Short mmCIF file of C-alpha atoms in Angstrom, two decimals:
data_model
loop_
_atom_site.label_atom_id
_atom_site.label_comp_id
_atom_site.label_asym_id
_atom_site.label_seq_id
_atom_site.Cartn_x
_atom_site.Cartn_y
_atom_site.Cartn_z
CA UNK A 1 15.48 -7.89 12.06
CA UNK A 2 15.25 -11.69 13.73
CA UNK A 3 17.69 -13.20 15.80
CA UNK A 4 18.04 -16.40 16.94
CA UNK A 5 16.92 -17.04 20.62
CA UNK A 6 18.16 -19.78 22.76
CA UNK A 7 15.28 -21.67 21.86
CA UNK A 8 16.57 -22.03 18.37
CA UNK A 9 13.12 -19.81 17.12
CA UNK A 10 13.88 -16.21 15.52
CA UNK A 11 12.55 -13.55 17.21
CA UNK A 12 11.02 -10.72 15.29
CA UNK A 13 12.37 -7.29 17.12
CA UNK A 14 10.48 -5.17 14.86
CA UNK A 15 7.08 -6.51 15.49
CA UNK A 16 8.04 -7.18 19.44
CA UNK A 17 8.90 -3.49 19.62
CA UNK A 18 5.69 -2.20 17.91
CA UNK A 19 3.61 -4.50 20.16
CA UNK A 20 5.06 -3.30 22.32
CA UNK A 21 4.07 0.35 21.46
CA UNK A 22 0.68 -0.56 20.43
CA UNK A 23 0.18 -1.79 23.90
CA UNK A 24 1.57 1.77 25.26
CA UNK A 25 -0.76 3.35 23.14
CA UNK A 26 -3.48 1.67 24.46
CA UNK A 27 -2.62 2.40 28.29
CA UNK A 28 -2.64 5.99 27.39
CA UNK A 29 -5.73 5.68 25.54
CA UNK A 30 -7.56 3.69 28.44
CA UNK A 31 -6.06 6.70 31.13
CA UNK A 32 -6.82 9.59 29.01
CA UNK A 33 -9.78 8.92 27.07
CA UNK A 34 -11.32 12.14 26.56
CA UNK A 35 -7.73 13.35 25.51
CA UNK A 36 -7.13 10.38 23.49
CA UNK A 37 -10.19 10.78 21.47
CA UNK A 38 -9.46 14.86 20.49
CA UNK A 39 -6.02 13.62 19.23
CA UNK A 40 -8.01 11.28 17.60
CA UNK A 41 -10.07 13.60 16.11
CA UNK A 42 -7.03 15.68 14.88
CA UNK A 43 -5.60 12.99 13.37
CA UNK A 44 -9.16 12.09 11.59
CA UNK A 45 -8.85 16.06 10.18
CA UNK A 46 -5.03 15.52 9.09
CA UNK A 47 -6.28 12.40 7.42
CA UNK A 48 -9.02 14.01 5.48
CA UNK A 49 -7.44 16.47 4.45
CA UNK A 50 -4.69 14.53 2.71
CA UNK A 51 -7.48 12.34 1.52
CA UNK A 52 -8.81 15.39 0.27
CA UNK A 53 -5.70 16.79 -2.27
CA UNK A 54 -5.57 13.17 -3.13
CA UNK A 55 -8.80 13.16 -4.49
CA UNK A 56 -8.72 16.01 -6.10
CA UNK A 57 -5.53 15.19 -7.79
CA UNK A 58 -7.55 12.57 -9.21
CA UNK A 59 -10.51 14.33 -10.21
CA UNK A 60 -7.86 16.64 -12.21
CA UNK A 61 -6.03 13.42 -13.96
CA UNK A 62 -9.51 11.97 -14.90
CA UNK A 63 -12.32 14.24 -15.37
CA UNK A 64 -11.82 14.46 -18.85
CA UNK A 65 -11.57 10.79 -19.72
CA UNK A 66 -14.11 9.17 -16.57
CA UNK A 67 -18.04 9.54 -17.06
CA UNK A 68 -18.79 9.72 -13.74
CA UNK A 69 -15.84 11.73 -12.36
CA UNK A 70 -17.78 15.04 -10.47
CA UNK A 71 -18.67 12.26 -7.61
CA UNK A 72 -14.57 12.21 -7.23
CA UNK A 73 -15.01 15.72 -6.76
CA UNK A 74 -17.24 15.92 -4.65
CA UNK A 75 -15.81 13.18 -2.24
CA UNK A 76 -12.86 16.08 -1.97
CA UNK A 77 -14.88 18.36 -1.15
CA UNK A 78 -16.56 16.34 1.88
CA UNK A 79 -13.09 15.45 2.57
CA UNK A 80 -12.18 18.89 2.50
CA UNK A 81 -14.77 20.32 4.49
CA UNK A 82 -14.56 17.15 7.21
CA UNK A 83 -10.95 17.83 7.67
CA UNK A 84 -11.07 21.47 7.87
CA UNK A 85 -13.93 21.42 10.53
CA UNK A 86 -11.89 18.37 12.61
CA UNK A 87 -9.01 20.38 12.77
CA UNK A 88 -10.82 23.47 13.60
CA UNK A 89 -12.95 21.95 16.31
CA UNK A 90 -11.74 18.82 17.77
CA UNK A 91 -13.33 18.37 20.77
CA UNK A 92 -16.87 18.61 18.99
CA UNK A 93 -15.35 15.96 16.38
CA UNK A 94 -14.15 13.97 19.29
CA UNK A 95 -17.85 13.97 20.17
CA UNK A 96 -18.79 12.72 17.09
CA UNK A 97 -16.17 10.23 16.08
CA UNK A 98 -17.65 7.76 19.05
CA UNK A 99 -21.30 8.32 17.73
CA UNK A 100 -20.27 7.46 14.07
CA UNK A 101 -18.58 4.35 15.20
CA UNK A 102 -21.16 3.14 17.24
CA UNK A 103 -24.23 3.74 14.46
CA UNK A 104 -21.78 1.53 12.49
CA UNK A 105 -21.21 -0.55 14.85
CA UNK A 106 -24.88 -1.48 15.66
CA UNK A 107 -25.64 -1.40 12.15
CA UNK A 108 -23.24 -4.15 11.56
CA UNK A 109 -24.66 -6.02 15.00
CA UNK A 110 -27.94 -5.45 13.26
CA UNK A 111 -27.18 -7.31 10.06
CA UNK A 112 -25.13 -9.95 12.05
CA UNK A 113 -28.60 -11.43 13.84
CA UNK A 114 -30.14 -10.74 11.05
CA UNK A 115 -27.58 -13.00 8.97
CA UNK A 116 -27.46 -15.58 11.54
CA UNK A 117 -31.37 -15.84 11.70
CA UNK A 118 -31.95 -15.85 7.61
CA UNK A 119 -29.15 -18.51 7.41
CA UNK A 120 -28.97 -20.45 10.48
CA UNK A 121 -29.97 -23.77 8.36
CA UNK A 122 -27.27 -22.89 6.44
CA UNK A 123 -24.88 -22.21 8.86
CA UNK A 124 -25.82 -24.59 11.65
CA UNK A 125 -25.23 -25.22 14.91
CA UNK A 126 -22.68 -22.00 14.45
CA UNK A 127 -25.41 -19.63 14.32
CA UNK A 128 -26.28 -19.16 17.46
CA UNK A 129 -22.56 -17.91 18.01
CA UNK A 130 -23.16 -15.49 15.01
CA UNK A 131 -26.11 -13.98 17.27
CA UNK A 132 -24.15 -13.53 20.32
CA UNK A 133 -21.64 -11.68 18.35
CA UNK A 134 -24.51 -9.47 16.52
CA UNK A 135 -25.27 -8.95 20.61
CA UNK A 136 -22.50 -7.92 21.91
CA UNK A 137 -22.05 -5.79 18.89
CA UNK A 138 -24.96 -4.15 19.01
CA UNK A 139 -24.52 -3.21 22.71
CA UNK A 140 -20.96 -2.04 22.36
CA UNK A 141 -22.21 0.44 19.82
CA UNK A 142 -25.44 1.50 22.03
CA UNK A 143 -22.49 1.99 24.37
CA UNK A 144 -20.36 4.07 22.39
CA UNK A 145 -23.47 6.46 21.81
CA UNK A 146 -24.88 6.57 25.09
CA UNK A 147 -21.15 6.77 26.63
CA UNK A 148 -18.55 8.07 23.68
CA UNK A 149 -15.93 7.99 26.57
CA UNK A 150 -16.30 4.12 26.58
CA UNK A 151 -15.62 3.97 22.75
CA UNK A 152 -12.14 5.33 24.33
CA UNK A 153 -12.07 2.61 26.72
CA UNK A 154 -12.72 -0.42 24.12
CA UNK A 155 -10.10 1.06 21.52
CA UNK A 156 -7.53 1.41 24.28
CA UNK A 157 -8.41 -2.58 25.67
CA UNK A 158 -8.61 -3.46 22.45
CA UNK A 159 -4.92 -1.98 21.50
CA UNK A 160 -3.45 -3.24 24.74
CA UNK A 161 -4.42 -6.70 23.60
CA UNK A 162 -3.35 -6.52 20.16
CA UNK A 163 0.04 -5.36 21.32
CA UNK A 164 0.02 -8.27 23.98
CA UNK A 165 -0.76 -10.29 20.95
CA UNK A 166 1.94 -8.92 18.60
CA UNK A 167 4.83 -8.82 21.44
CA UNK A 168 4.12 -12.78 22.08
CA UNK A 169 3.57 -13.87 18.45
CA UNK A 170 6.89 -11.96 17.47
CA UNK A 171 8.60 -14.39 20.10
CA UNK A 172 6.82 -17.44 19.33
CA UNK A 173 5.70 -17.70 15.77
CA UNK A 174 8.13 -15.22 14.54
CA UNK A 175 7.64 -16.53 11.12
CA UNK A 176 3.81 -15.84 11.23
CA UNK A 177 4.22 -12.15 11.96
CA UNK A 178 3.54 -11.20 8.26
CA UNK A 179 0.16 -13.14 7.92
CA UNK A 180 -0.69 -11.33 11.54
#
């Protein structure tokens, strides 16, 4: 849905309204973060457990024709199990959900200096750039440990600037939008 705008650019509606919402969602999130991060966890359960059927659907279709196949089961079965106990006790998976993140999170800042160091004649003078992000990345997810309630905090700053983001791009590059 584009229109033409006096500026003679189309403007993408579609993406402007779900920037829009995206940047909604992440006001509520940044208000409500303890709430915010049970629905979370609800939707997490919901997910797994369609994950779950799906995955045993294809255990069903392929276990007689895949070597190999029992590890599809038993990635239902997780699912399963994951889903059932997320639905059944939310706020304990909303307790979790920020300390999974945030072992991931400075896991990944962990490898990034680590990446930057073992390569930095490789990468160059950019390296030292690659280490500040390995920083902050390892501190966010110290944060979301220590604090899961700031996890709820980031995600819902985070959100309000990628609907910002989406709402102005879908104005002035409404082209773009697709590669966004």
């Amino acid at each position: 849905m584009r229109y033409m705008s006096k500026s003679g650019r189309k403007t993408d509606w579609g993406a402007f309204i779900i920037g829009v919402l995206v940047a909604i969602c992440g006001f509520i999130i940044m208000v409500w973060p303890g709430l915010s991060l049970v629905m979370l966890a609800e939707i997490a359960g919901a997910w797994l457990l369609v994950a779950a059927v799906f995955s045993f659907v294809t255990w069903a279709r392929t276990r007689k024709v895949v070597s190999g196949s029992g590890w599809t089961l038993a990635n239902a079965i997780c699912d399963l199990i994951l889903g059932i106990m997320f639905l059944m006790h939310p706020l304990v998976a909303a307790g979790v959900i920020p300390l999974l993140v945030g072992c991931f999170v400075v896991s990944y800042g962990i490898f990034a200096i680590a990446t930057a160091i073992g390569m930095r004649s490789v990468i160059g003078s950019g390296w030292g750039l690659m280490v500040l992000n390995g920083i902050v990345s390892l501190l966010c997810g110290v944060l979301f440990i220590v604090f899961p309630a700031f996890f709820a905090i980031y995600l819902g700053v985070f959100l309000i600037m990628r609907g910002v983001t989406m709402t102005v791009l879908s104005v002035t590059a409404p082209g773009q939008m697709s590669a966004y």
